[in-house]
mmCIF file of C-alpha atoms in Angstrom:
data_model
loop_
_atom_site.group_PDB
_atom_site.id
_atom_site.type_symbol
_atom_site.label_atom_id
_atom_site.label_comp_id
_atom_site.label_asym_id
_atom_site.label_seq_id
_atom_site.Cartn_x
_atom_site.Cartn_y
_atom_site.Cartn_z
ATOM 1 C CA MET A 620 44.653 -174.050 17.977
ATOM 2 C CA VAL A 621 45.482 -173.675 21.468
ATOM 3 C CA LEU A 622 45.646 -176.625 23.870
ATOM 4 C CA VAL A 623 45.173 -176.106 27.615
ATOM 5 C CA THR A 624 45.826 -179.175 30.081
ATOM 6 C CA GLY A 625 44.125 -178.682 33.545
ATOM 7 C CA GLY A 626 41.634 -176.684 31.885
ATOM 8 C CA THR A 627 39.214 -177.484 35.297
ATOM 9 C CA GLY A 628 41.808 -175.880 37.703
ATOM 10 C CA LEU A 629 41.756 -172.311 39.127
ATOM 11 C CA VAL A 630 44.444 -171.123 36.417
ATOM 12 C CA GLY A 631 43.267 -173.382 33.634
ATOM 13 C CA ALA A 632 39.772 -172.544 33.842
ATOM 14 C CA HIS A 633 40.777 -168.386 34.302
ATOM 15 C CA LEU A 634 43.156 -169.230 31.236
ATOM 16 C CA LEU A 635 40.469 -170.397 29.331
ATOM 17 C CA LEU A 636 38.364 -167.481 29.915
ATOM 18 C CA HIS A 637 41.046 -165.033 28.833
ATOM 19 C CA LEU A 638 41.870 -167.018 25.838
ATOM 20 C CA ILE A 639 38.408 -166.997 24.315
ATOM 21 C CA GLU A 640 37.700 -163.236 25.101
ATOM 22 C CA ASN A 641 41.001 -163.081 22.994
ATOM 23 C CA GLY A 642 39.575 -164.396 19.947
ATOM 24 C CA GLU A 643 41.628 -167.753 20.395
ATOM 25 C CA ASN A 644 40.418 -171.059 19.159
ATOM 26 C CA VAL A 645 40.993 -173.358 22.317
ATOM 27 C CA ARG A 646 40.822 -176.970 23.033
ATOM 28 C CA ALA A 647 40.914 -178.248 26.608
ATOM 29 C CA ILE A 648 41.293 -181.700 28.096
ATOM 30 C CA TYR A 649 39.558 -183.201 31.034
ATOM 31 C CA ARG A 650 39.587 -186.137 33.081
ATOM 32 C CA SER A 651 36.125 -186.173 34.850
ATOM 33 C CA GLN A 652 32.522 -184.714 33.542
ATOM 34 C CA ASN A 653 31.820 -183.376 36.674
ATOM 35 C CA ASN A 654 35.210 -181.111 36.581
ATOM 36 C CA ILE A 655 33.902 -179.360 33.832
ATOM 37 C CA GLN A 656 31.467 -177.808 36.423
ATOM 38 C CA LYS A 657 33.909 -175.781 38.101
ATOM 39 C CA THR A 658 35.059 -174.389 35.112
ATOM 40 C CA LYS A 659 32.130 -173.163 33.697
ATOM 41 C CA SER A 660 31.088 -172.069 37.120
ATOM 42 C CA VAL A 661 34.131 -169.189 36.516
ATOM 43 C CA PHE A 662 32.446 -168.115 33.627
ATOM 44 C CA GLU A 663 29.107 -167.596 35.407
ATOM 45 C CA LEU A 664 30.944 -165.835 38.252
ATOM 46 C CA TYR A 665 32.269 -163.389 35.475
ATOM 47 C CA LYS A 666 28.766 -163.301 33.698
ATOM 48 C CA LYS A 667 30.606 -164.501 30.599
ATOM 49 C CA ALA A 668 28.571 -168.214 30.523
ATOM 50 C CA ASP A 669 27.941 -167.668 26.860
ATOM 51 C CA LEU A 670 31.747 -167.741 26.188
ATOM 52 C CA PHE A 671 31.838 -171.224 27.900
ATOM 53 C CA GLU A 672 30.678 -172.884 24.737
ATOM 54 C CA LYS A 673 33.488 -172.371 22.780
ATOM 55 C CA ILE A 674 35.696 -174.505 24.438
ATOM 56 C CA GLU A 675 36.326 -177.592 22.511
ATOM 57 C CA TRP A 676 36.645 -180.065 25.456
ATOM 58 C CA LEU A 677 38.120 -183.290 24.999
ATOM 59 C CA GLU A 678 38.619 -186.235 27.492
ATOM 60 C CA ALA A 679 42.038 -187.123 27.957
ATOM 61 C CA ASP A 680 44.834 -187.429 31.007
ATOM 62 C CA ILE A 681 48.398 -186.655 30.683
ATOM 63 C CA LEU A 682 49.328 -189.895 31.732
ATOM 64 C CA ASP A 683 47.187 -191.672 29.261
ATOM 65 C CA ILE A 684 49.513 -191.439 25.816
ATOM 66 C CA PRO A 685 46.795 -192.866 23.572
ATOM 67 C CA SER A 686 44.271 -190.076 24.654
ATOM 68 C CA LEU A 687 46.752 -187.257 24.028
ATOM 69 C CA GLU A 688 47.048 -188.519 20.232
ATOM 70 C CA THR A 689 43.366 -186.995 19.362
ATOM 71 C CA ALA A 690 44.258 -183.863 21.708
ATOM 72 C CA PHE A 691 47.370 -182.582 19.841
ATOM 73 C CA THR A 692 45.307 -182.864 16.345
ATOM 74 C CA GLY A 693 46.155 -179.575 14.841
ATOM 75 C CA ILE A 694 47.681 -177.849 18.102
ATOM 76 C CA ASP A 695 49.931 -175.182 17.498
ATOM 77 C CA TYR A 696 50.161 -173.736 20.819
ATOM 78 C CA VAL A 697 50.099 -175.140 24.307
ATOM 79 C CA TYR A 698 49.235 -174.338 27.919
ATOM 80 C CA HIS A 699 50.567 -176.782 30.462
ATOM 81 C CA CYS A 700 48.641 -175.816 33.545
ATOM 82 C CA ALA A 701 47.779 -179.410 34.916
ATOM 83 C CA ALA A 702 49.381 -180.388 37.883
ATOM 84 C CA LEU A 703 48.781 -182.304 41.574
ATOM 85 C CA ILE A 704 48.932 -180.029 44.351
ATOM 86 C CA SER A 705 49.907 -181.665 47.430
ATOM 87 C CA PHE A 706 52.044 -181.478 50.475
ATOM 88 C CA ASP A 707 51.152 -184.720 52.178
ATOM 89 C CA PRO A 708 54.268 -186.780 52.135
ATOM 90 C CA LYS A 709 52.064 -190.040 51.558
ATOM 91 C CA ASP A 710 51.549 -188.487 47.781
ATOM 92 C CA GLU A 711 55.041 -188.151 46.899
ATOM 93 C CA GLU A 712 54.893 -191.063 44.212
ATOM 94 C CA GLU A 713 51.989 -189.636 42.925
ATOM 95 C CA LEU A 714 53.151 -186.226 42.676
ATOM 96 C CA ARG A 715 56.392 -187.256 40.694
ATOM 97 C CA LYS A 716 54.187 -189.612 38.417
ATOM 98 C CA THR A 717 51.744 -186.949 37.509
ATOM 99 C CA ASN A 718 53.962 -183.902 37.522
ATOM 100 C CA ILE A 719 56.790 -184.770 36.309
ATOM 101 C CA GLU A 720 55.849 -187.909 33.960
ATOM 102 C CA GLY A 721 52.899 -186.366 32.931
ATOM 103 C CA THR A 722 55.074 -183.080 31.691
ATOM 104 C CA ALA A 723 57.406 -185.722 29.962
ATOM 105 C CA ASN A 724 54.254 -186.709 28.042
ATOM 106 C CA ILE A 725 52.973 -183.423 26.985
ATOM 107 C CA VAL A 726 56.682 -182.196 26.109
ATOM 108 C CA ASN A 727 57.021 -185.375 23.933
ATOM 109 C CA PHE A 728 53.792 -184.534 21.955
ATOM 110 C CA ALA A 729 54.902 -181.027 21.412
ATOM 111 C CA ILE A 730 58.106 -181.936 20.095
ATOM 112 C CA ALA A 731 56.385 -184.608 17.923
ATOM 113 C CA ARG A 732 53.593 -182.360 16.722
ATOM 114 C CA GLU A 733 56.113 -179.416 16.160
ATOM 115 C CA VAL A 734 53.980 -177.326 18.430
ATOM 116 C CA LYS A 735 54.870 -173.576 17.871
ATOM 117 C CA LYS A 736 55.351 -172.584 21.420
ATOM 118 C CA PHE A 737 54.517 -174.218 24.395
ATOM 119 C CA CYS A 738 54.057 -172.601 28.002
ATOM 120 C CA PHE A 739 54.477 -174.536 31.231
ATOM 121 C CA VAL A 740 52.830 -173.264 34.371
ATOM 122 C CA SER A 741 55.385 -173.948 37.368
ATOM 123 C CA SER A 742 55.601 -172.569 40.922
ATOM 124 C CA ILE A 743 57.767 -170.246 42.856
ATOM 125 C CA ALA A 744 58.621 -173.200 44.740
ATOM 126 C CA ALA A 745 60.489 -174.401 42.181
ATOM 127 C CA LEU A 746 62.890 -171.896 42.197
ATOM 128 C CA GLY A 747 66.313 -171.627 44.023
ATOM 129 C CA ASP A 748 67.808 -171.687 47.740
ATOM 130 C CA LEU A 749 69.256 -168.075 48.764
ATOM 131 C CA ALA A 750 72.925 -168.314 49.263
ATOM 132 C CA ALA A 751 74.464 -166.215 52.144
ATOM 133 C CA HIS A 752 75.157 -162.906 50.205
ATOM 134 C CA GLU A 753 71.789 -163.244 48.637
ATOM 135 C CA THR A 754 68.547 -161.142 49.517
ATOM 136 C CA HIS A 755 65.741 -161.778 47.123
ATOM 137 C CA ILE A 756 64.980 -165.420 44.826
ATOM 138 C CA THR A 757 65.378 -164.560 41.034
ATOM 139 C CA GLU A 758 65.184 -166.863 38.411
ATOM 140 C CA GLU A 759 68.714 -167.123 38.210
ATOM 141 C CA THR A 760 69.227 -168.406 41.967
ATOM 142 C CA ASP A 761 70.984 -171.979 42.021
ATOM 143 C CA TRP A 762 68.547 -174.606 43.349
ATOM 144 C CA ASN A 763 70.542 -176.383 46.122
ATOM 145 C CA PRO A 764 69.708 -180.239 46.254
ATOM 146 C CA GLU A 765 70.753 -180.955 49.949
ATOM 147 C CA LYS A 766 68.927 -177.986 51.471
ATOM 148 C CA PRO A 767 65.238 -179.446 52.307
ATOM 149 C CA HIS A 768 62.348 -179.034 49.612
ATOM 150 C CA SER A 769 58.915 -180.356 49.897
ATOM 151 C CA ASP A 770 57.745 -183.327 47.500
ATOM 152 C CA TYR A 771 55.900 -180.566 45.481
ATOM 153 C CA ALA A 772 58.814 -178.594 45.270
ATOM 154 C CA ILE A 773 61.045 -181.293 43.542
ATOM 155 C CA SER A 774 58.232 -182.681 41.135
ATOM 156 C CA LYS A 775 58.061 -179.150 39.974
ATOM 157 C CA TYR A 776 61.521 -178.414 39.656
ATOM 158 C CA GLY A 777 61.812 -181.893 38.126
ATOM 159 C CA SER A 778 58.848 -181.061 35.351
ATOM 160 C CA GLU A 779 61.005 -177.783 34.600
ATOM 161 C CA MET A 780 63.729 -180.384 33.669
ATOM 162 C CA GLU A 781 61.497 -182.006 31.445
ATOM 163 C CA VAL A 782 60.452 -178.790 29.724
ATOM 164 C CA TRP A 783 64.252 -177.507 29.153
ATOM 165 C CA ARG A 784 65.252 -181.339 28.012
ATOM 166 C CA GLY A 785 62.278 -180.246 25.199
ATOM 167 C CA HIS A 786 63.824 -176.846 24.322
ATOM 168 C CA GLN A 787 67.087 -178.938 23.683
ATOM 169 C CA GLU A 788 65.267 -181.275 21.392
ATOM 170 C CA GLY A 789 64.108 -178.111 19.803
ATOM 171 C CA LEU A 790 60.852 -176.695 21.281
ATOM 172 C CA ASP A 791 60.432 -172.914 22.237
ATOM 173 C CA VAL A 792 59.608 -172.751 25.743
ATOM 174 C CA LEU A 793 58.318 -170.515 28.436
ATOM 175 C CA ILE A 794 58.089 -171.548 31.748
ATOM 176 C CA VAL A 795 55.988 -169.142 34.554
ATOM 177 C CA ASN A 796 56.644 -169.416 38.076
ATOM 178 C CA PRO A 797 53.832 -167.599 40.270
ATOM 179 C CA GLY A 798 53.900 -167.111 43.446
ATOM 180 C CA VAL A 799 50.642 -167.975 46.147
ATOM 181 C CA ILE A 800 47.605 -167.264 43.638
ATOM 182 C CA LEU A 801 44.862 -165.407 44.934
ATOM 183 C CA GLY A 802 41.502 -166.381 43.109
ATOM 184 C CA PRO A 803 37.634 -165.627 43.624
ATOM 185 C CA ILE A 804 35.787 -166.745 46.361
ATOM 186 C CA PRO A 805 34.453 -170.097 45.765
ATOM 187 C CA LYS A 806 30.231 -170.764 46.142
ATOM 188 C CA ASN A 807 31.074 -174.567 46.617
ATOM 189 C CA LYS A 808 32.919 -175.631 49.591
ATOM 190 C CA ASP A 809 33.621 -178.985 48.340
ATOM 191 C CA LYS A 810 37.074 -180.114 47.858
ATOM 192 C CA GLN A 811 38.800 -176.408 48.083
ATOM 193 C CA GLN A 812 42.466 -175.895 47.443
ATOM 194 C CA GLY A 813 44.733 -173.019 47.547
ATOM 195 C CA SER A 814 43.113 -169.426 48.100
ATOM 196 C CA ALA A 815 39.641 -171.353 48.206
ATOM 197 C CA GLU A 816 40.830 -173.507 51.006
ATOM 198 C CA LEU A 817 42.678 -170.293 52.695
ATOM 199 C CA TYR A 818 39.286 -168.117 52.470
ATOM 200 C CA ASN A 819 37.197 -170.678 53.736
ATOM 201 C CA LYS A 820 39.640 -171.190 56.982
ATOM 202 C CA VAL A 821 39.479 -167.567 57.553
ATOM 203 C CA ALA A 822 35.971 -167.487 57.336
ATOM 204 C CA ASN A 823 35.234 -170.116 60.020
ATOM 205 C CA GLY A 824 37.213 -168.382 62.242
ATOM 206 C CA LEU A 825 40.877 -169.217 61.944
ATOM 207 C CA SER A 826 43.029 -168.096 64.985
ATOM 208 C CA PHE A 827 46.239 -168.717 64.246
ATOM 209 C CA TYR A 828 48.719 -166.343 62.205
ATOM 210 C CA THR A 829 52.368 -166.434 61.216
ATOM 211 C CA LEU A 830 55.067 -163.737 60.846
ATOM 212 C CA GLY A 831 56.456 -165.594 57.597
ATOM 213 C CA SER A 832 55.990 -163.937 54.404
ATOM 214 C CA THR A 833 56.337 -164.957 50.371
ATOM 215 C CA GLY A 834 55.171 -163.804 47.000
ATOM 216 C CA PHE A 835 51.280 -163.129 46.336
ATOM 217 C CA ILE A 836 49.481 -162.648 43.034
ATOM 218 C CA SER A 837 46.002 -162.443 41.511
ATOM 219 C CA ILE A 838 44.496 -165.300 39.099
ATOM 220 C CA ASP A 839 43.920 -162.316 36.643
ATOM 221 C CA ASP A 840 47.483 -161.173 36.901
ATOM 222 C CA VAL A 841 49.136 -164.671 36.019
ATOM 223 C CA VAL A 842 46.908 -165.279 33.063
ATOM 224 C CA LYS A 843 47.035 -161.996 31.659
ATOM 225 C CA THR A 844 50.618 -162.097 31.944
ATOM 226 C CA THR A 845 51.356 -165.592 30.927
ATOM 227 C CA TYR A 846 49.303 -164.695 27.783
ATOM 228 C CA GLN A 847 51.534 -161.545 26.799
ATOM 229 C CA LEU A 848 54.384 -163.705 27.078
ATOM 230 C CA MET A 849 52.878 -166.355 24.688
ATOM 231 C CA LYS A 850 52.006 -163.611 22.253
ATOM 232 C CA SER A 851 55.337 -161.982 22.725
ATOM 233 C CA ASN A 852 58.347 -162.925 20.705
ATOM 234 C CA ILE A 853 60.210 -163.946 24.024
ATOM 235 C CA LYS A 854 60.942 -167.448 24.318
ATOM 236 C CA ASN A 855 63.009 -169.947 26.288
ATOM 237 C CA GLU A 856 62.896 -167.941 29.423
ATOM 238 C CA ARG A 857 61.140 -168.195 33.174
ATOM 239 C CA PHE A 858 59.689 -165.598 34.543
ATOM 240 C CA THR A 859 58.937 -165.342 38.498
ATOM 241 C CA LEU A 860 55.284 -163.752 38.882
ATOM 242 C CA ILE A 861 54.175 -162.103 42.061
ATOM 243 C CA ALA A 862 52.985 -158.668 42.964
ATOM 244 C CA ASP A 863 54.406 -158.257 46.580
ATOM 245 C CA ASN A 864 56.014 -160.030 48.963
ATOM 246 C CA ILE A 865 53.270 -160.048 51.801
ATOM 247 C CA VAL A 866 53.561 -161.332 55.501
ATOM 248 C CA PHE A 867 51.066 -163.580 56.273
ATOM 249 C CA ARG A 868 49.272 -162.010 58.968
ATOM 250 C CA ASP A 869 48.590 -159.268 56.986
ATOM 251 C CA ILE A 870 46.809 -161.536 54.028
ATOM 252 C CA LEU A 871 44.733 -162.998 56.696
ATOM 253 C CA ASN A 872 43.867 -160.008 58.335
ATOM 254 C CA THR A 873 43.041 -158.486 54.677
ATOM 255 C CA ILE A 874 40.935 -161.841 53.899
ATOM 256 C CA ALA A 875 38.887 -161.304 57.480
ATOM 257 C CA GLU A 876 38.210 -157.548 56.659
ATOM 258 C CA ALA A 877 36.878 -158.713 53.560
ATOM 259 C CA LEU A 878 34.756 -161.571 54.882
ATOM 260 C CA ASN A 879 33.709 -159.212 57.898
ATOM 261 C CA VAL A 880 34.601 -162.022 60.439
ATOM 262 C CA LYS A 881 37.154 -162.007 63.185
ATOM 263 C CA LYS A 882 40.687 -161.729 62.336
ATOM 264 C CA PRO A 883 43.675 -164.579 63.391
ATOM 265 C CA HIS A 884 44.711 -163.081 67.124
ATOM 266 C CA ILE A 885 47.271 -165.886 67.926
ATOM 267 C CA HIS A 886 50.764 -165.732 67.040
ATOM 268 C CA ALA A 887 52.147 -169.064 65.848
ATOM 269 C CA LYS A 888 55.998 -169.312 66.640
ATOM 270 C CA PRO A 889 57.641 -171.607 64.770
ATOM 271 C CA PHE A 890 57.865 -173.806 68.108
ATOM 272 C CA LEU A 891 54.126 -174.065 68.316
ATOM 273 C CA MET A 892 53.933 -174.459 64.193
ATOM 274 C CA ASN A 893 56.553 -177.530 64.638
ATOM 275 C CA LEU A 894 54.125 -178.966 67.535
ATOM 276 C CA LEU A 895 50.697 -178.357 65.568
ATOM 277 C CA TRP A 896 52.414 -180.498 62.432
ATOM 278 C CA MET A 897 53.688 -183.238 64.350
ATOM 279 C CA ALA A 898 50.034 -183.649 66.191
ATOM 280 C CA ASP A 899 48.457 -183.245 62.631
ATOM 281 C CA GLY A 900 50.986 -186.184 61.625
ATOM 282 C CA ILE A 901 49.787 -188.503 64.752
ATOM 283 C CA PHE A 902 45.896 -187.396 64.189
ATOM 284 C CA SER A 903 45.906 -188.198 60.437
ATOM 285 C CA THR A 904 47.550 -191.451 61.190
ATOM 286 C CA LEU A 905 45.129 -192.702 63.727
ATOM 287 C CA PHE A 906 41.870 -191.718 61.828
ATOM 288 C CA PHE A 907 43.392 -192.012 58.259
ATOM 289 C CA GLN A 908 42.915 -188.676 57.257
ATOM 290 C CA LYS A 909 44.825 -186.344 54.868
ATOM 291 C CA ARG A 910 47.401 -183.964 56.039
ATOM 292 C CA SER A 911 46.130 -180.667 56.554
ATOM 293 C CA LEU A 912 49.671 -179.115 58.279
ATOM 294 C CA THR A 913 53.093 -180.918 56.979
ATOM 295 C CA ARG A 914 56.434 -179.898 58.106
ATOM 296 C CA ALA A 915 57.168 -178.488 54.505
ATOM 297 C CA THR A 916 53.810 -176.056 55.289
ATOM 298 C CA ALA A 917 54.897 -175.408 58.521
ATOM 299 C CA LYS A 918 58.019 -174.278 58.077
ATOM 300 C CA ALA A 919 56.880 -172.438 54.881
ATOM 301 C CA SER A 920 54.376 -170.789 57.378
ATOM 302 C CA TYR A 921 57.426 -168.752 59.093
ATOM 303 C CA SER A 922 59.940 -168.401 56.641
ATOM 304 C CA LYS A 923 60.732 -164.989 55.353
ATOM 305 C CA ASN A 924 61.198 -165.442 51.542
ATOM 306 C CA LEU A 925 61.497 -162.474 49.214
ATOM 307 C CA TYR A 926 60.907 -163.226 45.608
ATOM 308 C CA SER A 927 61.780 -160.595 42.753
ATOM 309 C CA ASN A 928 59.956 -159.568 39.924
ATOM 310 C CA GLU A 929 62.271 -157.338 38.341
ATOM 311 C CA LYS A 930 62.876 -159.673 35.129
ATOM 312 C CA ILE A 931 58.875 -159.798 34.281
ATOM 313 C CA LYS A 932 58.522 -156.315 35.022
ATOM 314 C CA THR A 933 61.707 -155.332 32.405
ATOM 315 C CA ALA A 934 60.893 -157.670 29.636
ATOM 316 C CA LEU A 935 56.631 -156.464 29.744
ATOM 317 C CA GLY A 936 56.577 -153.470 31.517
ATOM 318 C CA ALA A 937 54.137 -155.468 33.774
ATOM 319 C CA VAL A 938 52.339 -153.496 36.286
ATOM 320 C CA PHE A 939 50.512 -155.891 38.879
ATOM 321 C CA GLN A 940 47.155 -155.611 40.677
ATOM 322 C CA ASP A 941 47.337 -154.602 44.491
ATOM 323 C CA VAL A 942 46.678 -158.211 46.143
ATOM 324 C CA HIS A 943 44.938 -156.641 49.298
ATOM 325 C CA GLN A 944 42.697 -154.527 46.818
ATOM 326 C CA TYR A 945 42.164 -157.921 44.613
ATOM 327 C CA ILE A 946 40.719 -159.728 47.982
ATOM 328 C CA LYS A 947 38.336 -156.984 48.548
ATOM 329 C CA ASP A 948 36.855 -156.723 45.139
ATOM 330 C CA VAL A 949 36.485 -160.633 44.760
ATOM 331 C CA SER A 950 34.895 -160.326 48.639
ATOM 332 C CA LYS A 951 32.142 -158.708 46.161
ATOM 333 C CA LEU A 952 31.475 -160.636 43.271
#
């Protein structure tokens, strides 16, 4: 049997659908009954609602060890997708506890129950920092602790260290590092994160764009490639999952075209982005609200990071969807 943590998130929900479509027996853990509806809505979006009933749901928390005792009964393979995603400095402690301590718990159970293979869904945020002579970030790029990293990036890097510790203790592992994951356009506008939040901002008339760049990939390619890796003989490796490196302005323009709304038209240069994140900090403090723009996200918006996907292409012969076409396709769902 396969265990999926984070089954109510973007990656976890799509992974559950992909696993069941491929005939796997699946158990997913959840913390709140209400969150299960998010996964059900994904199955309904793709007109696969009948497959949703094949998931064995179990209430558990990656920070609650007693609840994990039952979750790991009879488990052969684990996909660890559960994580807290936040770039708000106020969430530093929660990020480290959830992502690092939670991963350590899942790894420990996987070792104790002699799980056959363990896959951790990490992030390109946990990859290394370019040296002066390097042009693309790869799986071998060294992490430089002297350089600034977001609390989220540090928590994912720390999570990976727990996975490698599990490998040293005899666990066969895989780590995938997806870029910015683009999923379907959600119908529910509440508590959006990631690509859903991005779609919504553009739909609501986002005015600013930047000329920074990063790696993007569709959710379909993330789950398909992750599953292929788990079914292969490949183990104890990490893989960067991106379809392409794309300028933020170009992604925003594609989303605007797909949604038939006005494109962002004001170039937010680094100086302006730095002013905006400082103003956001003052506003959030005065009105006790969550940060919508932080120093880390502002810097990321104008940084021109290039990531290499050569390792996964060589290992599996992977061919990824064109991200711009994917956005156009999901706008019609």
